[in-house]
mmCIF file of C-alpha atoms in Angstrom:
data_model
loop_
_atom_site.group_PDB
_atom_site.id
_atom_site.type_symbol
_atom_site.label_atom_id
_atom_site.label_comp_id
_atom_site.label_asym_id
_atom_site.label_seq_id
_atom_site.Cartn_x
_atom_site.Cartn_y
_atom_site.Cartn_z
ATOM 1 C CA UNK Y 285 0.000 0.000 0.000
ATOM 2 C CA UNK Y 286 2.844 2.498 0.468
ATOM 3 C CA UNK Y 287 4.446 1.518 -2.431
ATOM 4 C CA UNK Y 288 0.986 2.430 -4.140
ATOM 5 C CA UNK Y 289 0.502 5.330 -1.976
ATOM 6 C CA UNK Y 290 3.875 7.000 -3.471
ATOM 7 C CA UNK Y 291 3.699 5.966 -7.022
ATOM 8 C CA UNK Y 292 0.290 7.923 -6.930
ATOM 9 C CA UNK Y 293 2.289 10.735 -5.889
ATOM 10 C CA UNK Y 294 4.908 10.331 -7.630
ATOM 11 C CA UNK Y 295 2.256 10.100 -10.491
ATOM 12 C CA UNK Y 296 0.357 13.288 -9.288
ATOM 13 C CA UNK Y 297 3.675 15.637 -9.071
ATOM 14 C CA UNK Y 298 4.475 14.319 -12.376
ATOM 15 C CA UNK Y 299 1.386 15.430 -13.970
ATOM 16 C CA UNK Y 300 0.970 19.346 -11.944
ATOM 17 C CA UNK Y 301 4.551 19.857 -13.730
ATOM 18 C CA UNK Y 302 3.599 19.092 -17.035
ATOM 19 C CA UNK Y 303 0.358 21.163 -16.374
ATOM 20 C CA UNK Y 304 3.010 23.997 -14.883
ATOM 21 C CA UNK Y 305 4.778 23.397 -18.017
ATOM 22 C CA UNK Y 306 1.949 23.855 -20.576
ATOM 23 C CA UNK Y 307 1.356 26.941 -18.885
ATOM 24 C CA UNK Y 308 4.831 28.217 -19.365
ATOM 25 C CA UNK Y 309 6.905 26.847 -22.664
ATOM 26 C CA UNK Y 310 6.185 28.130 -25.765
ATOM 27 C CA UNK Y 311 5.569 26.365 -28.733
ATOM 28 C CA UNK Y 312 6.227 27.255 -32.369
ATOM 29 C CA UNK Y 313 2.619 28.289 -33.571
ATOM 30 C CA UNK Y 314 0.722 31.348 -34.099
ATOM 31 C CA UNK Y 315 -3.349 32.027 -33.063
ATOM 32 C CA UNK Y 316 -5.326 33.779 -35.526
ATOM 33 C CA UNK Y 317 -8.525 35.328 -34.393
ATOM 34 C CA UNK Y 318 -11.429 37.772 -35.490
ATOM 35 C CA UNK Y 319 -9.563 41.196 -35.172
ATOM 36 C CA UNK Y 320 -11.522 44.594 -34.673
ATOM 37 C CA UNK Y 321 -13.574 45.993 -37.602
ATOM 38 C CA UNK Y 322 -13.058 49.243 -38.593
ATOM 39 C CA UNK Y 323 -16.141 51.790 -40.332
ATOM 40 C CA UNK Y 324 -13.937 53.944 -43.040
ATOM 41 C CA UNK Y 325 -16.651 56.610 -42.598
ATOM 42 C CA UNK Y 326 -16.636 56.468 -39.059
ATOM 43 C CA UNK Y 327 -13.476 57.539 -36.301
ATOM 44 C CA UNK Y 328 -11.083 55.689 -35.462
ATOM 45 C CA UNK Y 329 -12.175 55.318 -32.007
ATOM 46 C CA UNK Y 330 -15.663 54.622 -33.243
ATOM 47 C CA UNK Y 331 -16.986 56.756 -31.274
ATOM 48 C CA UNK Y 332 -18.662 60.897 -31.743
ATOM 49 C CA UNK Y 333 -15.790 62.970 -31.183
ATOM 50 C CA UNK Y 334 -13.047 61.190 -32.121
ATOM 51 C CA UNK Y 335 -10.416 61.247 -35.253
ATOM 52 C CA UNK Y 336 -11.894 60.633 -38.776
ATOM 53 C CA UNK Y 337 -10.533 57.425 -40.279
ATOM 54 C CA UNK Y 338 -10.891 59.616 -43.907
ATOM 55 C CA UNK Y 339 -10.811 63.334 -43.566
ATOM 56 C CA UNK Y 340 -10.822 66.135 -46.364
ATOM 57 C CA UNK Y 341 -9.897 69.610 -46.148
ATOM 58 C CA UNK Y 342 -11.315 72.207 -48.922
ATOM 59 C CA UNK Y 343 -13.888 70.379 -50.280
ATOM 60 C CA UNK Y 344 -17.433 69.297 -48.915
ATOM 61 C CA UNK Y 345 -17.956 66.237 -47.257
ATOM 62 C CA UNK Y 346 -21.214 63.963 -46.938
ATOM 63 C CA UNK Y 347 -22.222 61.611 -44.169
ATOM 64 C CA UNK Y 348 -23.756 58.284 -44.990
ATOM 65 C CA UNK Y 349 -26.771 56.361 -43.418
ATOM 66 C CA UNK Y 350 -24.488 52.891 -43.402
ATOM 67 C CA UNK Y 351 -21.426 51.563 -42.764
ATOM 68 C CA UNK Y 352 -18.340 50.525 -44.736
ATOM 69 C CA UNK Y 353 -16.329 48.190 -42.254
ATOM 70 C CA UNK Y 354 -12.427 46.913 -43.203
ATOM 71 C CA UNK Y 355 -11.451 44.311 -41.278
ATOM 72 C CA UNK Y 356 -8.425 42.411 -39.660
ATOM 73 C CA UNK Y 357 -7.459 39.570 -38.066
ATOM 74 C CA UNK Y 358 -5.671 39.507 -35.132
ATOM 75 C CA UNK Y 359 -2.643 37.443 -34.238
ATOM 76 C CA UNK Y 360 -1.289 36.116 -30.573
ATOM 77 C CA UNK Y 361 2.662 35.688 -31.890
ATOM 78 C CA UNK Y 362 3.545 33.967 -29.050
ATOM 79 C CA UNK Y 363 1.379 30.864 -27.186
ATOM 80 C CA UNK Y 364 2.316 28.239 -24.944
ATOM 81 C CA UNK Y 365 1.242 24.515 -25.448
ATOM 82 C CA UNK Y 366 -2.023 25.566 -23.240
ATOM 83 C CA UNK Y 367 -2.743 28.042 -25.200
ATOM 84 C CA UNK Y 368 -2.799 26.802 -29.023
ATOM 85 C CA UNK Y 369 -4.828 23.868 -27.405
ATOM 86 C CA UNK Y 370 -7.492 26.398 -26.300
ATOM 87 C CA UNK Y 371 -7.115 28.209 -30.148
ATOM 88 C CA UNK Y 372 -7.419 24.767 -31.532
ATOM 89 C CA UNK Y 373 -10.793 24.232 -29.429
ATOM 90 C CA UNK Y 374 -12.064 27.509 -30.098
ATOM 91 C CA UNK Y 375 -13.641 26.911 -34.017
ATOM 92 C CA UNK Y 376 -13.237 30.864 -34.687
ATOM 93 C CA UNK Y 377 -9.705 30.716 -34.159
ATOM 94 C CA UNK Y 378 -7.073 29.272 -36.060
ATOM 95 C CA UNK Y 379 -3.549 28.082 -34.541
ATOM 96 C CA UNK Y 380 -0.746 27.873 -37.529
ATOM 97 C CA UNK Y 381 2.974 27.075 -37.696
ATOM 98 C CA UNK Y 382 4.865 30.465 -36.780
ATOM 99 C CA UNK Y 383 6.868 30.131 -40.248
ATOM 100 C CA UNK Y 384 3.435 30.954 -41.990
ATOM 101 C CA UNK Y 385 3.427 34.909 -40.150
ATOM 102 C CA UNK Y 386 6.819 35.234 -39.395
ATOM 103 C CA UNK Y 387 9.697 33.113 -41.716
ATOM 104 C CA UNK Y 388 12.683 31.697 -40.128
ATOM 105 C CA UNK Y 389 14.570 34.372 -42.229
ATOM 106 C CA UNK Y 390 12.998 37.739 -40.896
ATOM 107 C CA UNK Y 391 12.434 39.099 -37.438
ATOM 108 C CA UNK Y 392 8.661 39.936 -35.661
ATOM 109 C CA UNK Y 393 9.921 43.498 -36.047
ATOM 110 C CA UNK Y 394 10.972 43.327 -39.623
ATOM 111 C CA UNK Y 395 7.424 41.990 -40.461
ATOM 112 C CA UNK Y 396 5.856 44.300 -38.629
ATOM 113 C CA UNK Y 397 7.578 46.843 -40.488
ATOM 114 C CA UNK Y 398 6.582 45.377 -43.430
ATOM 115 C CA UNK Y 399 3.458 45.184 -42.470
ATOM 116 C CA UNK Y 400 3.451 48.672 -42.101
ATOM 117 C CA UNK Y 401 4.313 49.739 -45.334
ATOM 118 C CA UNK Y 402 2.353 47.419 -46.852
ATOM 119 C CA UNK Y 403 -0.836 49.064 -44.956
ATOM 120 C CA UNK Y 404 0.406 52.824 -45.766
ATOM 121 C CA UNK Y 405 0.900 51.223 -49.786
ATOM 122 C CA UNK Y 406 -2.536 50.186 -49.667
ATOM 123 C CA UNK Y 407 -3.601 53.884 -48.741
ATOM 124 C CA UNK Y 408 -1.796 55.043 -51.427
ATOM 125 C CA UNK Y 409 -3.099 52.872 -53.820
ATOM 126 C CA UNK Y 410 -6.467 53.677 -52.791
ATOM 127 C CA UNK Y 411 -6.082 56.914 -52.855
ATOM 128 C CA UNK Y 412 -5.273 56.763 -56.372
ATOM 129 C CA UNK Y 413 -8.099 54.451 -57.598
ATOM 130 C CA UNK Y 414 -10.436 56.569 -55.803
ATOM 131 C CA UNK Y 415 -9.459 59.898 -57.103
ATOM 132 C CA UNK Y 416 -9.561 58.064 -60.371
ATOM 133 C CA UNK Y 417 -13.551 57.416 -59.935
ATOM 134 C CA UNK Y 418 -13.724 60.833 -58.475
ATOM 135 C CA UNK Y 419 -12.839 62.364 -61.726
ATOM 136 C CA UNK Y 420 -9.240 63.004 -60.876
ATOM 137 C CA UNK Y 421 -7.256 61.138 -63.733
ATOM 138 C CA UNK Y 422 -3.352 59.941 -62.832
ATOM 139 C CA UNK Y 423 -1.021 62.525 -65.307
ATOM 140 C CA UNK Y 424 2.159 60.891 -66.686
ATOM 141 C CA UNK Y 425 4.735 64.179 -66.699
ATOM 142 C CA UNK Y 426 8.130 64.289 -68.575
ATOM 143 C CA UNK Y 427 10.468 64.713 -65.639
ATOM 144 C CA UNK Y 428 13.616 64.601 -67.943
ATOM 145 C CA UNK Y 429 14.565 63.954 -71.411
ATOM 146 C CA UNK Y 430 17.613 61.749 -72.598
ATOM 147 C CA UNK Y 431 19.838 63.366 -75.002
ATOM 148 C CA UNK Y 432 20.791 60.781 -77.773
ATOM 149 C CA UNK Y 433 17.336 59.765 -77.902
ATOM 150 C CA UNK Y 434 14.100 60.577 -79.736
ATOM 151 C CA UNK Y 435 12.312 62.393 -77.926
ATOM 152 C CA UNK Y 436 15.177 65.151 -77.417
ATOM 153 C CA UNK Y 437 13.944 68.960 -79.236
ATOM 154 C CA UNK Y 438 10.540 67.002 -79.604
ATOM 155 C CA UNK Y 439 9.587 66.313 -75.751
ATOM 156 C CA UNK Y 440 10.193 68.835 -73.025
ATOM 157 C CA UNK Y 441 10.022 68.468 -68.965
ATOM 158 C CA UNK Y 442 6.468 69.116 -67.822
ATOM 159 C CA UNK Y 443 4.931 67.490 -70.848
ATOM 160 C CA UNK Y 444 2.135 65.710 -70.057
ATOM 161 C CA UNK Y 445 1.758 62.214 -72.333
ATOM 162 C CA UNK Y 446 -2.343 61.578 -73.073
ATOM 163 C CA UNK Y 447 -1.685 59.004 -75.397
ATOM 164 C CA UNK Y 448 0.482 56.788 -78.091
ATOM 165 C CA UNK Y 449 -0.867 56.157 -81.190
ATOM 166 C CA UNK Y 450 -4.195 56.686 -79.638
ATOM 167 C CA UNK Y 451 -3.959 54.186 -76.909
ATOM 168 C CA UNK Y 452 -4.789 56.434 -73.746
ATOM 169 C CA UNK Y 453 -1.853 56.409 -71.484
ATOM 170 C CA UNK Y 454 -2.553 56.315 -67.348
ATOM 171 C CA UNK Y 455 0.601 55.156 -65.833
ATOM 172 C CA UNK Y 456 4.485 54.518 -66.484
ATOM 173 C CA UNK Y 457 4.117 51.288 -66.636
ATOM 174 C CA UNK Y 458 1.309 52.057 -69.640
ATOM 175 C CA UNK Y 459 3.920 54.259 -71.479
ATOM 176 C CA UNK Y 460 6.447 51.536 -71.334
ATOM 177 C CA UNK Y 461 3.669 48.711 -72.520
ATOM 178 C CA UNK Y 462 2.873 50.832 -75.468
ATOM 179 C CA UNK Y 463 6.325 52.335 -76.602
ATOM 180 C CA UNK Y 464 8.016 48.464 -76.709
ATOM 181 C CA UNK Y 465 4.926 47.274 -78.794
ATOM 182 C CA UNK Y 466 6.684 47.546 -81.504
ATOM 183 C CA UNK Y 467 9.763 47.762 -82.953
ATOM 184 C CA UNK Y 468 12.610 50.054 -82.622
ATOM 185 C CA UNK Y 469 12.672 52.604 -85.337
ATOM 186 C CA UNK Y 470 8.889 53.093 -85.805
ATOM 187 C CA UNK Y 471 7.435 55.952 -85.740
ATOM 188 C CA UNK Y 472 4.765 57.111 -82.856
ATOM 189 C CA UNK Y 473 2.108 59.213 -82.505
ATOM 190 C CA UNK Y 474 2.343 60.703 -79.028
ATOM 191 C CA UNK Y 475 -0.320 62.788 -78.168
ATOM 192 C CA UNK Y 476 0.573 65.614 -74.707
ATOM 193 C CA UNK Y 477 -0.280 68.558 -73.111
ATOM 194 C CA UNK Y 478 1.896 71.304 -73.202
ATOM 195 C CA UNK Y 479 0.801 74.814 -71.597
ATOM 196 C CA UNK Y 480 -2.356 73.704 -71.449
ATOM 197 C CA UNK Y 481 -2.871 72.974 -74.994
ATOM 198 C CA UNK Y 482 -3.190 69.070 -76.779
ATOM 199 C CA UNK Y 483 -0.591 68.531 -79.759
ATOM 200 C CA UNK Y 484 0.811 65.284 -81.301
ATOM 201 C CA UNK Y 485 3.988 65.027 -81.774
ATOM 202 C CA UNK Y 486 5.404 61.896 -84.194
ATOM 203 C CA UNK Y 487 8.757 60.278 -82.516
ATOM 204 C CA UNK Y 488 10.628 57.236 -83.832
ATOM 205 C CA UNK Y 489 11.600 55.139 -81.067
ATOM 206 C CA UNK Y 490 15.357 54.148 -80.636
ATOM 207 C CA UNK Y 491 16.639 50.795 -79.189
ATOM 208 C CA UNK Y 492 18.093 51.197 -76.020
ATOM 209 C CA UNK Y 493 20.900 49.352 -74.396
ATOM 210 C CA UNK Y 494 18.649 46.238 -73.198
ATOM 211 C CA UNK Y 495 17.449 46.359 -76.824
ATOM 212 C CA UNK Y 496 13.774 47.324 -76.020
ATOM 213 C CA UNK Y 497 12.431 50.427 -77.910
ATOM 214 C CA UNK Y 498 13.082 53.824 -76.157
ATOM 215 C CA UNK Y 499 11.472 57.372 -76.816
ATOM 216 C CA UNK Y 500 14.354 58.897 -74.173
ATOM 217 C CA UNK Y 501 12.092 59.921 -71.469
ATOM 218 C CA UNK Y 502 11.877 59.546 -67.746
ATOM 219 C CA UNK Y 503 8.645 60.090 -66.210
ATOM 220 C CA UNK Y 504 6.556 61.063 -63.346
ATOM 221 C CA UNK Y 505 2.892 60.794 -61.999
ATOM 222 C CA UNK Y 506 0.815 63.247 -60.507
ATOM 223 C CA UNK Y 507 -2.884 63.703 -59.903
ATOM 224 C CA UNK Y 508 -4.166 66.854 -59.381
ATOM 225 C CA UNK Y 509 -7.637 67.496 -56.854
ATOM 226 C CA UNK Y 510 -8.538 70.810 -55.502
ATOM 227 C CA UNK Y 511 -8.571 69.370 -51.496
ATOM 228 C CA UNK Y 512 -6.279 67.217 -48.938
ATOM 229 C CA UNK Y 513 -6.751 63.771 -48.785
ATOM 230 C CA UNK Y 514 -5.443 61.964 -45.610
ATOM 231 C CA UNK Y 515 -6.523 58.716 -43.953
ATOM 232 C CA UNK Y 516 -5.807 58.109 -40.448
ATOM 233 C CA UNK Y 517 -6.162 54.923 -38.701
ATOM 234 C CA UNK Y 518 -3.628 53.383 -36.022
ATOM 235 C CA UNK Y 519 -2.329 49.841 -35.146
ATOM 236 C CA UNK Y 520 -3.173 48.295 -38.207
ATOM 237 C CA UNK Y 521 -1.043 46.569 -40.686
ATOM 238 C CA UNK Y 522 -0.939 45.062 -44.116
ATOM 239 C CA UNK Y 523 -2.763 45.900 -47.175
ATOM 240 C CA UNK Y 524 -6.105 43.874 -46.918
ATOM 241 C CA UNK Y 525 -8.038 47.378 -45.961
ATOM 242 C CA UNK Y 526 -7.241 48.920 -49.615
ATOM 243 C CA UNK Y 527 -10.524 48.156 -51.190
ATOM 244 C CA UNK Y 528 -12.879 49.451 -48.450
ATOM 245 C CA UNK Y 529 -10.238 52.588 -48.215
ATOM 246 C CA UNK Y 530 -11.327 53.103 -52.113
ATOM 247 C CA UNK Y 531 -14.951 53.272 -51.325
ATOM 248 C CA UNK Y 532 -14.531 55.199 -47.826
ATOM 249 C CA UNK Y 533 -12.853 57.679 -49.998
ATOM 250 C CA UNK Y 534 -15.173 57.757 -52.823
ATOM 251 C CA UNK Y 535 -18.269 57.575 -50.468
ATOM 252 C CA UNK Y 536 -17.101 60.629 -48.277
ATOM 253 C CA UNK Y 537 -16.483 62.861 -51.146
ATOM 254 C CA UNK Y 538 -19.755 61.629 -53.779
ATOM 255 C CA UNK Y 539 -23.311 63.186 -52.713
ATOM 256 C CA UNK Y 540 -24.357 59.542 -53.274
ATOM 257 C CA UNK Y 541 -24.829 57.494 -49.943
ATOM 258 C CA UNK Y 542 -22.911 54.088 -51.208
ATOM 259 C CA UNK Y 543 -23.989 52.362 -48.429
ATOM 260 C CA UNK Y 544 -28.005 52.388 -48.877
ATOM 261 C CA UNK Y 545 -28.159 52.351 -45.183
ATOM 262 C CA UNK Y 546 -26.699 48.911 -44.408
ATOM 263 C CA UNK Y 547 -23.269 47.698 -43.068
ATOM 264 C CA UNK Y 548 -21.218 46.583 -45.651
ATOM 265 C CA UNK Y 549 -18.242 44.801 -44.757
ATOM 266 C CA UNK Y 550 -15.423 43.728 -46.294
ATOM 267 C CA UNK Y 551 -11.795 42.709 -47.477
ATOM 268 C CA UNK Y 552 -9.420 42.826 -50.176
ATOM 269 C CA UNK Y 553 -5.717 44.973 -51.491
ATOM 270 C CA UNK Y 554 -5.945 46.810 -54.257
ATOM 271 C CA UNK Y 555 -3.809 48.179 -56.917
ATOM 272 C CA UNK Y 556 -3.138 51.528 -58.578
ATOM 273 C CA UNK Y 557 -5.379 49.727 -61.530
ATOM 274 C CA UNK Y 558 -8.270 48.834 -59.580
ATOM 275 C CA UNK Y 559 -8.230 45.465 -59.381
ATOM 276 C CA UNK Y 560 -8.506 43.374 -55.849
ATOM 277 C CA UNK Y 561 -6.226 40.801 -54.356
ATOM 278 C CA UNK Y 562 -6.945 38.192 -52.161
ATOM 279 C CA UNK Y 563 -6.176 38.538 -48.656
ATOM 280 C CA UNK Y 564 -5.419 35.789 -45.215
ATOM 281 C CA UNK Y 565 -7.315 35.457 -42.279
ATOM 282 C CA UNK Y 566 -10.740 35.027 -44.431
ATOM 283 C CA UNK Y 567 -12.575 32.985 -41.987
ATOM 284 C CA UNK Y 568 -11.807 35.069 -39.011
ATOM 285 C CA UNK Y 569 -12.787 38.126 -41.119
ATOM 286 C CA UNK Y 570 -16.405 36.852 -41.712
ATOM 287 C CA UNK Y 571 -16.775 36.490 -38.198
ATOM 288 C CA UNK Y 572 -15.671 39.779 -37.196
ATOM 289 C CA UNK Y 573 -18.089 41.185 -40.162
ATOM 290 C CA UNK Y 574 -20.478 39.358 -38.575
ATOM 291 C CA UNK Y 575 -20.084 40.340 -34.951
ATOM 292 C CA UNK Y 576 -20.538 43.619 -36.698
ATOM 293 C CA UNK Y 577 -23.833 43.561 -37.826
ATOM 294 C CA UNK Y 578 -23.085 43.582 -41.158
ATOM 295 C CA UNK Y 579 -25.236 42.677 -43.836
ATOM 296 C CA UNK Y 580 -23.161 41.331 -47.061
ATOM 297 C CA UNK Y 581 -19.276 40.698 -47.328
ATOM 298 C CA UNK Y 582 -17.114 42.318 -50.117
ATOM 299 C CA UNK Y 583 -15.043 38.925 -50.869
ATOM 300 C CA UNK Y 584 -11.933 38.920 -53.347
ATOM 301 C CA UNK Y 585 -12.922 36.629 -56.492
ATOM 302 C CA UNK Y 586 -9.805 34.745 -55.151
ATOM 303 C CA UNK Y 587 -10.945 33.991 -51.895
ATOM 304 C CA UNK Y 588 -14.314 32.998 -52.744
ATOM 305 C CA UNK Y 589 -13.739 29.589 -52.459
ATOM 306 C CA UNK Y 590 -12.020 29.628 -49.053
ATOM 307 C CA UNK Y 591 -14.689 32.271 -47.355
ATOM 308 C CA UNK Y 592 -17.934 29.680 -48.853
ATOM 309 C CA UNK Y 593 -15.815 27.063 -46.969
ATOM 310 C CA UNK Y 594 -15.876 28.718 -44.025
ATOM 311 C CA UNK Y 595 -19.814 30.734 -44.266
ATOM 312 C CA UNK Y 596 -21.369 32.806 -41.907
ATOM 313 C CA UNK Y 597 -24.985 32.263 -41.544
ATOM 314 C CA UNK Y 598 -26.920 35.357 -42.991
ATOM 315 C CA UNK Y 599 -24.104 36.548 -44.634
ATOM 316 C CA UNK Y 600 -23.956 36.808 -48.058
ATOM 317 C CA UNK Y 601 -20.715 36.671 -49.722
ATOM 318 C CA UNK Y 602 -20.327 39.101 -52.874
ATOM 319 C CA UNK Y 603 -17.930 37.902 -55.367
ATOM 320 C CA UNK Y 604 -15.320 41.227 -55.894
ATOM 321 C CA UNK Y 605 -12.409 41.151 -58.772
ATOM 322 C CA UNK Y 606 -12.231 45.096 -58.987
ATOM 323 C CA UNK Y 607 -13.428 48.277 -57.717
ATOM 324 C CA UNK Y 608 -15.595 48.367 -60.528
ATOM 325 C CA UNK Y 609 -17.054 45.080 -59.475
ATOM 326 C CA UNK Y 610 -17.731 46.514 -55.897
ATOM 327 C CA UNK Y 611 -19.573 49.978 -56.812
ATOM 328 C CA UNK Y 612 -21.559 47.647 -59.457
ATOM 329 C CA UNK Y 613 -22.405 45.545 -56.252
ATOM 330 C CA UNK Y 614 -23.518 48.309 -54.061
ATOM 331 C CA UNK Y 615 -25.474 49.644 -56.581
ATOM 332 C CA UNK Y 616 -27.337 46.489 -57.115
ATOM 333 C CA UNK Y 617 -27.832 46.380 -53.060
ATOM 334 C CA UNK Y 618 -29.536 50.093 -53.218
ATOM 335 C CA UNK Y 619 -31.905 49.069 -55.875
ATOM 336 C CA UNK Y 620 -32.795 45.924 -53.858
ATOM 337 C CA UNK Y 621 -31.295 43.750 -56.700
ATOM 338 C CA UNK Y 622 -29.227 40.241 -56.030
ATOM 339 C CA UNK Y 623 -25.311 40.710 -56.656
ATOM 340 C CA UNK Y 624 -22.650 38.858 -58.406
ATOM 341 C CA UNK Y 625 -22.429 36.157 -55.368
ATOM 342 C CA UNK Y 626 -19.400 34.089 -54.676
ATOM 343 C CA UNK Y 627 -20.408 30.545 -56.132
ATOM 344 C CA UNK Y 628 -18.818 26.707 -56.116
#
């Protein structure tokens, strides 16, 4: 009996240290849960009084009847063995290898950091798209002219390119498409703005050292709008909020109430072009959106198959590839018409 009476002892100390122990090592896995929402037209507090997420200086705002919530995920970087089994229990919650948030190769500050630049890029971005709707075209401006080439006595700094050959130009990245579609040595039609008045001007492009054809210009963007533009919104990172930025933006500036009343929320980056990416964190998203009241869920097209795996009841998921695609859908929602749904 007392050799039974200390091996259940023996037994009992041996299992309060492994329960100490699950309380206190770590293990090498993340938790991802349903992170605050966020309502673009709102403050960043959420509450009367406080900072506007969007805010505009020298032109007149409106205030919508609904909501347009971003929303985020948020992550526990560091759990002990109690913990990720709690996060594996919990069905809202995920619990992943570390690798997949942080790699071996970069610190939890570095992504961080990246994380932050990736969140002010998606500002940017949205920024631009927006304006773009608003009316508020991007310019591509000569910034400098390469002697040797082409474009020397014909181009001049300040220029502003509309168009080659008739193809409208809208970024650098456009110039560049259209100037190497064809060979070296033919001869353009570039259509700019010079002192306020349209010309055409024909260059013959010249090979440059890579080979690829060359008018001899480098170029900038601008895009003019007669008020400040800032958005303002702390302790968030990475570049899933893009797409609701865009239609904060455009909502706060256009008479039109986007919204129709309801709480739309939703997800996705976005590019200078328009188009939507897909984001991570999808099923903890559509529970936050949820939580939130809302009544749809602006899904990228490329997460549509992972957010209909993981539904919210009563929550619609509309399918998303562009910004186009999401004004299209909120216009369908105000006139009490079905939207382009995500589907198997």
């Amino acid at each position: 009996m007392r050799r039974r009476g200390l091996t259940v002892l023996f037994g009992a100390l041996l299992l309060l240290v492994l329960a100490w122990q699950a309380t206190v090592v770590q293990v090498p896995y993340v938790e991802m849960g349903p992170g605050p929402t966020y309502d673009t037209l709102g403050t960043d507090t959420g509450k009367p009084g406080g900072r506007p997420i969007i805010s505009v200086e020298g032109a007149e705002v409106t205030k919508s009847k609904g909501q347009l919530r971003m929303t985020t995920v948020s992550v526990q970087p560091e759990l002990t063995l109690f913990d990720a089994m709690l996060g594996w229990w919990q069905s809202d919650h995920a619990v992943v290898p570390r690798e997949l948030i942080y790699p071996p190769d970069r610190s939890q500050q570095q992504v961080d950091e990246d994380n932050a630049r990736d969140f002010q890029q998606s500002q940017t971005s949205a920024e631009t798209v927006a304006l773009r709707k608003l009316g508020y075209p991007v310019l591509v401006t000569v910034g400098e002219v390469s002697a040797g080439f082409p474009a020397e006595g014909k181009l001049q700094k300040d220029d502003v390119i509309k168009a080659v050959d008739g193809t409208a130009v809208d970024s650098p990245d456009k110039l560049t498409e259209l100037v190497r579609a064809k060979p070296a040595g033919t001869a353009r039609q570039v259509e700019i703005v010079r002192s306020g008045q349209t010309q055409t001007v024909e260059i013959a492009t010249k090979a440059g050292d890579d080979g690829n054809p060359r008018l001899g210009v480098q170029v900038t963007t601008t895009q003019p709008h007669p008020f400040k533009l800032s958005i303002q919104l702390d302790k968030i990172g990475g570049p899933s909020a893009g797409l609701m930025f865009t239609l904060g933006i455009i909502d706060t500036i256009e008479p039109e109430d986007l919204t129709g009343g309801m709480i739309i929320a939703g997800t996705g980056t976005i590019d200078d072009a328009g188009n939507v990416g897909p984001i991570g964190g999808i099923p903890q998203k559509l529970v936050a959106a949820k939580a939130a009241g809302a009544k749809v869920f602006l899904t990228p097209a490329s997460n549509c198959a992972e957010a209909m795996a993981n539904p919210q009841p009563g929550l619609p998921l509309i399918k998303v590839n562009n910004v186009d695609d999401a004004l299209a859908a909120l216009d369908a929602l105000r006139a009490g018409r079905t939207p382009t749904l995500c589907s198997r």
